[in-house]
C-alpha cells in the first residue's frame, strides 16, 4: 500500500518502518536471514531519507537490529561492528553522559556479542553498564523487563566465567522480577528463559533433579507459547538441555532421544546443510552418548560431522581448541574400535593444534 501511494522506488520513513517491522516479524519467527534482509533494507532507506552522515535514532536502531541478526547467525565480528556504530550514534544524538534506554540497549547488545566472542570480562562490563543505566532510568527498585533482561545477561556471563553461584543469584533475581511484571502463572519467553537458565546452573552444580525440573518447566512453557509442532531454536535448546541432564544421570537412551529432537529441530530452523554452532554441538552430544552406549560406529559418524562443521566455521587455522577437541573425541572412538593407528593420528593432530 505504501509503495502504491509513494511510488515503487520512493524513499519514505513509512516504508522504512514497514521494512523494519517485517524484519521484526521474521525475527520472531526465528528466520534470521530474512530478518537481516529487511533490516538492511530499512537502514538503506533511512539513510536515503535522513542523509548518509546524519545521526538519527532510527538509523541507530537499524544498526542495532542488523548487529543482533549477525550475532544470531554467528558472524560476531560484523555484529560487533554494527552494535558499536549504534552506540556511537545514540550517544551523538542524546549526549555522551545521558541515561537513555536506547544507549542501555546498545551496551546490552555489545555485551552480548563480546560474550559470543568469549570476551567474558568485556561482556560483563557492558552488561553492568546497561543494568546501571536502566536502574537510573526506571528507578532502582522498579520491576521492569529491561532490568530483568540485564539480570539474565549478567547471570549468563557469570556462568561462562564459571562463577555459578553468582549466575544463579542473578537468574533468580530475573525470574522473581519477571513473575512480578507478568504474573506468576503467565507463559512468557523471558520467564521460560529464566527457567532454562536456572536449570542449566543447577545442572553444572550437579543438582540434576532440580535442573530437570526447571528445564521441563521451560520446555512446557515454550511449547505453550510457540505451539506444540513449531520449529523454534528455544524449544531445540530445551530439548538439548534436558538431554544433557539425562546424560549426567546416566540415562543414555533418554539423553539420545532429547538430543536427537534438538538436532532435528535445529536442522529444520537453520537448514539441513548449514554449518551452525548449535548443529555441531548436537552432533557432538549425540556422538558422546553413542560412545557411552558402546555404539562406536554411530559415535564416529557424529564426531566426524562435528569436525567438518567446526572446520567450515574456522577455516584452515593453525590453533583452535574446538577443532582440537573434535580430534580428541574422534581419537577416543577409534581407540574403542581398536583402530589404534587412527587413534594415534587424531590424538597427535589435536596435540599439535593446541
CSV table of C-alpha atoms in Angstrom, one decimal:
chain,number,residue,atom,x,y,z
A,1,UNK,CA,0.0,0.0,0.0
A,2,UNK,CA,2.8,2.5,1.0
A,3,UNK,CA,4.7,1.7,-2.2
A,4,UNK,CA,1.5,2.3,-4.2
A,5,UNK,CA,1.0,5.6,-2.5
A,6,UNK,CA,4.5,7.0,-2.6
A,7,UNK,CA,5.9,5.1,-5.7
A,8,UNK,CA,7.8,1.9,-6.1
A,9,UNK,CA,11.2,3.5,-5.8
A,10,UNK,CA,10.3,6.2,-3.3
A,11,UNK,CA,12.3,6.7,-0.2
A,12,UNK,CA,10.0,7.3,2.8
A,13,UNK,CA,10.1,6.9,6.5
A,14,UNK,CA,6.9,4.9,6.5
A,15,UNK,CA,8.3,2.4,4.0
A,16,UNK,CA,11.5,2.1,6.1
A,17,UNK,CA,9.4,1.5,9.2
A,18,UNK,CA,7.5,-1.2,7.3
A,19,UNK,CA,10.7,-2.9,6.3
A,20,UNK,CA,11.8,-2.8,9.9
A,21,UNK,CA,8.5,-4.2,11.2
A,22,UNK,CA,8.6,-7.1,8.6
A,23,UNK,CA,12.2,-7.8,9.8
A,24,UNK,CA,11.0,-7.9,13.4
A,25,UNK,CA,8.3,-10.4,12.5
A,26,UNK,CA,10.8,-12.6,10.7
A,27,UNK,CA,13.0,-12.3,13.8
A,28,UNK,CA,10.1,-13.5,16.0
A,29,UNK,CA,9.7,-16.4,13.6
A,30,UNK,CA,13.4,-17.2,14.1
A,31,UNK,CA,14.1,-16.6,10.3
A,32,UNK,CA,17.3,-14.7,10.9
A,33,UNK,CA,18.3,-14.4,7.2
A,34,UNK,CA,15.0,-12.9,6.1
A,35,UNK,CA,15.1,-10.6,9.2
A,36,UNK,CA,18.5,-9.4,8.3
A,37,UNK,CA,17.5,-8.7,4.7
A,38,UNK,CA,14.6,-6.5,5.8
A,39,UNK,CA,16.7,-4.7,8.4
A,40,UNK,CA,19.3,-3.9,5.8
A,41,UNK,CA,16.6,-2.5,3.5
A,42,UNK,CA,15.2,-0.4,6.4
A,43,UNK,CA,18.7,1.0,7.0
A,44,UNK,CA,19.4,1.9,3.4
A,45,UNK,CA,16.1,3.8,3.2
A,46,UNK,CA,16.6,5.6,6.5
A,47,UNK,CA,20.0,6.8,5.2
A,48,UNK,CA,18.4,7.9,1.9
A,49,UNK,CA,15.7,9.9,3.8
A,50,UNK,CA,17.8,11.3,6.6
A,51,UNK,CA,21.2,11.6,5.0
A,52,UNK,CA,24.1,9.3,4.8
A,53,UNK,CA,26.1,11.0,7.6
A,54,UNK,CA,23.1,12.1,9.8
A,55,UNK,CA,22.9,10.9,13.4
A,56,UNK,CA,19.4,9.7,13.8
A,57,UNK,CA,17.8,7.3,16.3
A,58,UNK,CA,16.1,5.3,13.6
A,59,UNK,CA,19.4,4.6,11.9
A,60,UNK,CA,20.9,3.6,15.2
A,61,UNK,CA,18.0,1.2,15.8
A,62,UNK,CA,18.7,-0.4,12.4
A,63,UNK,CA,22.4,-0.7,13.2
A,64,UNK,CA,21.4,-2.5,16.5
A,65,UNK,CA,18.9,-4.8,14.6
A,66,UNK,CA,21.4,-5.7,12.0
A,67,UNK,CA,24.1,-6.3,14.6
A,68,UNK,CA,21.7,-8.5,16.6
A,69,UNK,CA,20.9,-10.7,13.5
A,70,UNK,CA,24.6,-11.1,12.6
A,71,UNK,CA,25.1,-12.3,16.1
A,72,UNK,CA,22.3,-14.8,15.8
A,73,UNK,CA,23.8,-16.0,12.5
A,74,UNK,CA,27.2,-16.4,14.2
A,75,UNK,CA,29.0,-13.6,12.4
A,76,UNK,CA,30.2,-12.0,15.6
A,77,UNK,CA,32.7,-9.5,14.1
A,78,UNK,CA,30.1,-8.0,11.9
A,79,UNK,CA,27.7,-8.0,14.8
A,80,UNK,CA,30.1,-6.1,17.0
A,81,UNK,CA,30.8,-3.5,14.2
A,82,UNK,CA,27.1,-2.6,13.8
A,83,UNK,CA,26.4,-2.6,17.6
A,84,UNK,CA,29.3,-0.2,18.2
A,85,UNK,CA,28.0,2.1,15.3
A,86,UNK,CA,24.6,2.1,17.0
A,87,UNK,CA,26.1,3.1,20.4
A,88,UNK,CA,28.2,5.9,18.9
A,89,UNK,CA,25.2,7.3,17.1
A,90,UNK,CA,22.9,7.2,20.1
A,91,UNK,CA,25.5,9.0,22.2
A,92,UNK,CA,25.8,11.6,19.5
A,93,UNK,CA,22.0,12.1,19.4
A,94,UNK,CA,21.3,12.0,23.2
A,95,UNK,CA,24.6,13.1,24.7
A,96,UNK,CA,27.6,11.3,25.9
A,97,UNK,CA,26.5,11.2,29.6
A,98,UNK,CA,22.8,10.8,29.2
A,99,UNK,CA,20.9,7.9,30.7
A,100,UNK,CA,18.7,6.6,27.9
A,101,UNK,CA,17.0,3.2,27.3
A,102,UNK,CA,18.5,3.1,23.7
A,103,UNK,CA,22.0,3.6,25.0
A,104,UNK,CA,21.4,0.9,27.7
A,105,UNK,CA,20.2,-1.5,24.9
A,106,UNK,CA,23.3,-0.8,22.9
A,107,UNK,CA,25.5,-1.6,25.9
A,108,UNK,CA,23.5,-4.8,26.3
A,109,UNK,CA,23.9,-5.8,22.7
A,110,UNK,CA,27.7,-5.1,22.7
A,111,UNK,CA,28.0,-7.2,25.9
A,112,UNK,CA,26.1,-10.0,24.2
A,113,UNK,CA,28.4,-10.0,21.2
A,114,UNK,CA,31.5,-10.0,23.5
A,115,UNK,CA,30.1,-13.0,25.2
A,116,UNK,CA,29.6,-14.8,21.9
A,117,UNK,CA,33.3,-14.0,21.1
A,118,UNK,CA,34.4,-15.4,24.5
A,119,UNK,CA,35.4,-12.0,25.8
A,120,UNK,CA,33.6,-12.5,29.1
A,121,UNK,CA,35.1,-9.7,31.2
A,122,UNK,CA,34.3,-7.2,28.4
A,123,UNK,CA,30.8,-8.7,28.2
A,124,UNK,CA,30.3,-8.3,32.0
A,125,UNK,CA,31.5,-4.7,31.8
A,126,UNK,CA,29.0,-3.8,29.1
A,127,UNK,CA,26.1,-5.7,30.7
A,128,UNK,CA,26.7,-4.0,34.0
A,129,UNK,CA,26.7,-0.6,32.3
A,130,UNK,CA,23.3,-1.5,30.8
A,131,UNK,CA,21.9,-2.5,34.2
A,132,UNK,CA,23.2,0.6,35.9
A,133,UNK,CA,21.7,2.8,33.2
A,134,UNK,CA,18.3,1.0,33.3
A,135,UNK,CA,18.1,1.4,37.0
A,136,UNK,CA,18.9,5.1,36.6
A,137,UNK,CA,16.1,5.5,34.0
A,138,UNK,CA,13.4,3.3,35.6
A,139,UNK,CA,14.2,3.6,39.3
A,140,UNK,CA,16.4,1.4,41.5
A,141,UNK,CA,13.5,-0.6,43.0
A,142,UNK,CA,11.3,-0.7,39.9
A,143,UNK,CA,10.2,-4.1,38.4
A,144,UNK,CA,10.9,-3.8,34.7
A,145,UNK,CA,11.5,-6.2,31.9
A,146,UNK,CA,14.7,-4.4,30.7
A,147,UNK,CA,16.2,-4.7,34.2
A,148,UNK,CA,15.2,-8.4,34.4
A,149,UNK,CA,16.9,-8.9,31.0
A,150,UNK,CA,20.1,-7.4,32.3
A,151,UNK,CA,20.0,-9.7,35.3
A,152,UNK,CA,19.7,-12.6,32.8
A,153,UNK,CA,22.6,-11.4,30.7
A,154,UNK,CA,24.8,-10.8,33.7
A,155,UNK,CA,24.0,-14.2,35.0
A,156,UNK,CA,24.9,-15.7,31.7
A,157,UNK,CA,28.3,-14.1,31.7
A,158,UNK,CA,29.0,-15.2,35.3
A,159,UNK,CA,28.1,-18.7,34.2
A,160,UNK,CA,30.5,-18.5,31.3
A,161,UNK,CA,33.2,-17.4,33.8
A,162,UNK,CA,32.5,-20.4,36.0
A,163,UNK,CA,31.1,-18.3,38.8
A,164,UNK,CA,27.9,-20.3,39.1
A,165,UNK,CA,26.6,-19.2,42.4
A,166,UNK,CA,26.7,-15.6,41.2
A,167,UNK,CA,25.0,-16.7,38.0
A,168,UNK,CA,22.2,-18.4,40.0
A,169,UNK,CA,21.7,-15.3,42.1
A,170,UNK,CA,21.2,-13.1,39.0
A,171,UNK,CA,19.0,-15.7,37.2
A,172,UNK,CA,16.8,-15.9,40.4
A,173,UNK,CA,16.5,-12.1,40.6
A,174,UNK,CA,15.4,-12.1,37.0
A,175,UNK,CA,12.7,-14.7,37.5
A,176,UNK,CA,11.3,-13.0,40.5
A,177,UNK,CA,11.1,-9.7,38.7
A,178,UNK,CA,9.5,-11.2,35.6
A,179,UNK,CA,6.9,-13.0,37.7
A,180,UNK,CA,6.2,-9.6,39.3
A,181,UNK,CA,5.8,-8.0,35.9
A,182,UNK,CA,3.8,-10.6,34.0
A,183,UNK,CA,2.2,-12.7,36.7
A,184,UNK,CA,3.5,-15.9,38.2
A,185,UNK,CA,1.4,-18.2,36.0
A,186,UNK,CA,1.9,-16.4,32.7
A,187,UNK,CA,3.5,-18.1,29.8
A,188,UNK,CA,6.2,-15.7,28.5
A,189,UNK,CA,9.5,-16.1,26.7
A,190,UNK,CA,11.6,-14.3,29.3
A,191,UNK,CA,10.1,-16.5,32.1
A,192,UNK,CA,10.8,-19.6,30.1
A,193,UNK,CA,14.4,-18.4,29.5
A,194,UNK,CA,14.8,-17.8,33.2
A,195,UNK,CA,13.6,-21.4,34.0
A,196,UNK,CA,16.1,-22.6,31.4
A,197,UNK,CA,19.0,-20.6,32.8
A,198,UNK,CA,18.4,-21.7,36.4
A,199,UNK,CA,18.1,-25.3,35.2
A,200,UNK,CA,21.5,-25.0,33.4
A,201,UNK,CA,23.2,-23.7,36.5
A,202,UNK,CA,21.7,-26.4,38.7
A,203,UNK,CA,23.0,-29.0,36.2
A,204,UNK,CA,26.5,-27.6,36.3
A,205,UNK,CA,26.3,-27.6,40.1
A,206,UNK,CA,25.4,-31.3,40.0
A,207,UNK,CA,21.9,-30.8,41.3
A,208,UNK,CA,20.3,-32.8,38.4
A,209,UNK,CA,16.8,-33.3,39.7
A,210,UNK,CA,16.4,-29.6,40.3
A,211,UNK,CA,17.9,-29.0,36.8
A,212,UNK,CA,15.5,-31.4,35.1
A,213,UNK,CA,12.5,-29.7,36.9
A,214,UNK,CA,13.4,-26.3,35.6
A,215,UNK,CA,14.3,-27.4,32.1
A,216,UNK,CA,10.9,-29.2,31.9
A,217,UNK,CA,9.1,-26.1,33.0
A,218,UNK,CA,11.0,-24.1,30.3
A,219,UNK,CA,10.2,-26.6,27.6
A,220,UNK,CA,6.5,-26.8,28.5
A,221,UNK,CA,6.2,-23.0,28.6
A,222,UNK,CA,7.9,-22.7,25.2
A,223,UNK,CA,5.6,-25.2,23.6
A,224,UNK,CA,2.6,-23.5,25.1
A,225,UNK,CA,3.8,-20.2,23.6
A,226,UNK,CA,5.1,-21.2,20.2
A,227,UNK,CA,2.9,-24.3,19.5
A,228,UNK,CA,3.4,-28.0,20.1
A,229,UNK,CA,4.6,-28.6,16.5
A,230,UNK,CA,6.5,-25.4,15.9
A,231,UNK,CA,10.2,-25.5,15.0
A,232,UNK,CA,12.0,-23.0,17.2
A,233,UNK,CA,15.5,-22.6,18.5
A,234,UNK,CA,14.3,-22.1,22.0
A,235,UNK,CA,12.5,-25.4,22.0
A,236,UNK,CA,15.5,-27.0,20.5
A,237,UNK,CA,17.7,-25.6,23.3
A,238,UNK,CA,15.3,-27.0,25.9
A,239,UNK,CA,15.5,-30.5,24.2
A,240,UNK,CA,19.3,-30.2,24.2
A,241,UNK,CA,19.4,-29.2,27.9
A,242,UNK,CA,17.1,-32.0,29.0
A,243,UNK,CA,19.2,-34.4,27.1
A,244,UNK,CA,22.3,-33.2,28.9
A,245,UNK,CA,20.6,-33.7,32.3
A,246,UNK,CA,19.6,-37.3,31.4
A,247,UNK,CA,23.2,-37.8,30.2
A,248,UNK,CA,24.6,-36.7,33.5
A,249,UNK,CA,22.1,-39.0,35.3
A,250,UNK,CA,23.4,-41.9,33.2
A,251,UNK,CA,20.0,-42.4,31.4
A,252,UNK,CA,21.6,-42.5,27.9
A,253,UNK,CA,18.5,-43.7,26.0
A,254,UNK,CA,16.5,-40.7,27.2
A,255,UNK,CA,19.5,-38.4,26.6
A,256,UNK,CA,19.8,-39.7,23.0
A,257,UNK,CA,16.0,-39.1,22.4
A,258,UNK,CA,16.2,-35.5,23.5
A,259,UNK,CA,19.5,-34.7,21.8
A,260,UNK,CA,18.1,-36.1,18.5
A,261,UNK,CA,15.0,-34.0,18.9
A,262,UNK,CA,17.2,-30.9,19.4
A,263,UNK,CA,19.3,-31.8,16.3
A,264,UNK,CA,16.2,-32.4,14.1
A,265,UNK,CA,14.7,-29.1,15.2
A,266,UNK,CA,17.9,-27.1,14.7
A,267,UNK,CA,18.2,-28.5,11.1
A,268,UNK,CA,14.6,-27.5,10.4
A,269,UNK,CA,15.4,-23.9,11.6
A,270,UNK,CA,18.9,-23.4,10.2
A,271,UNK,CA,18.8,-25.7,7.2
A,272,UNK,CA,19.8,-29.3,6.7
A,273,UNK,CA,23.3,-28.4,5.4
A,274,UNK,CA,24.0,-25.3,7.4
A,275,UNK,CA,27.3,-25.0,9.3
A,276,UNK,CA,26.0,-23.7,12.6
A,277,UNK,CA,27.5,-24.0,16.0
A,278,UNK,CA,24.3,-25.4,17.5
A,279,UNK,CA,24.1,-28.2,14.9
A,280,UNK,CA,27.8,-29.0,15.6
A,281,UNK,CA,27.0,-29.1,19.3
A,282,UNK,CA,24.1,-31.5,18.7
A,283,UNK,CA,26.3,-33.9,16.7
A,284,UNK,CA,28.9,-33.8,19.4
A,285,UNK,CA,26.4,-34.5,22.1
A,286,UNK,CA,24.8,-37.4,20.2
A,287,UNK,CA,28.3,-38.8,19.4
A,288,UNK,CA,29.3,-38.8,23.1
A,289,UNK,CA,26.0,-40.6,24.1
A,290,UNK,CA,26.7,-43.3,21.4
A,291,UNK,CA,30.2,-43.6,23.0
A,292,UNK,CA,28.6,-44.2,26.3
A,293,UNK,CA,26.2,-46.8,24.8
A,294,UNK,CA,29.2,-48.6,23.2
A,295,UNK,CA,27.9,-47.8,19.6
A,296,UNK,CA,31.3,-46.7,18.3
A,297,UNK,CA,30.4,-46.6,14.6
A,298,UNK,CA,27.5,-44.2,15.2
A,299,UNK,CA,29.6,-42.2,17.6
A,300,UNK,CA,32.4,-41.9,15.0
A,301,UNK,CA,30.0,-40.7,12.3
A,302,UNK,CA,28.7,-38.0,14.6
A,303,UNK,CA,32.1,-36.9,15.7
A,304,UNK,CA,33.3,-36.6,12.1
A,305,UNK,CA,30.2,-34.5,11.2
A,306,UNK,CA,31.0,-32.2,14.1
A,307,UNK,CA,34.6,-31.8,12.9
A,308,UNK,CA,33.5,-30.9,9.4
A,309,UNK,CA,31.2,-28.2,10.6
A,310,UNK,CA,33.7,-26.7,13.0
A,311,UNK,CA,36.4,-26.7,10.3
A,312,UNK,CA,33.9,-25.0,7.9
A,313,UNK,CA,33.4,-22.3,10.6
A,314,UNK,CA,37.0,-21.7,11.4
A,315,UNK,CA,38.8,-22.4,8.2
A,316,UNK,CA,42.5,-23.5,8.0
A,317,UNK,CA,43.5,-22.2,11.4
A,318,UNK,CA,46.8,-23.3,12.9
A,319,UNK,CA,45.5,-23.5,16.5
A,320,UNK,CA,41.9,-23.9,17.6
A,321,UNK,CA,40.7,-25.6,20.8
A,322,UNK,CA,37.3,-26.6,19.3
A,323,UNK,CA,38.9,-28.5,16.4
A,324,UNK,CA,41.4,-30.0,18.8
A,325,UNK,CA,38.5,-31.2,21.0
A,326,UNK,CA,36.9,-32.8,17.9
A,327,UNK,CA,40.2,-34.6,17.2
A,328,UNK,CA,40.3,-35.9,20.7
A,329,UNK,CA,36.7,-37.3,20.5
A,330,UNK,CA,37.4,-39.0,17.2
A,331,UNK,CA,40.7,-40.5,18.7
A,332,UNK,CA,38.8,-41.9,21.7
A,333,UNK,CA,36.3,-43.5,19.5
A,334,UNK,CA,38.9,-45.0,17.2
A,335,UNK,CA,40.7,-46.4,20.2
A,336,UNK,CA,37.4,-48.0,21.4
A,337,UNK,CA,37.1,-49.6,18.0
A,338,UNK,CA,40.6,-51.0,18.2
A,339,UNK,CA,41.9,-48.8,15.4
A,340,UNK,CA,45.0,-47.7,17.3
A,341,UNK,CA,46.8,-46.1,14.3
A,342,UNK,CA,43.9,-43.8,13.5
A,343,UNK,CA,43.5,-43.0,17.3
A,344,UNK,CA,47.2,-42.0,17.4
A,345,UNK,CA,46.9,-39.9,14.3
A,346,UNK,CA,44.0,-37.9,15.7
A,347,UNK,CA,45.5,-37.6,19.2
A,348,UNK,CA,48.6,-36.2,17.6
A,349,UNK,CA,46.6,-33.8,15.4
A,350,UNK,CA,44.8,-32.5,18.5
A,351,UNK,CA,48.1,-32.1,20.4
A,352,UNK,CA,49.7,-30.1,17.6
A,353,UNK,CA,46.7,-27.8,17.3
A,354,UNK,CA,46.8,-26.7,21.0
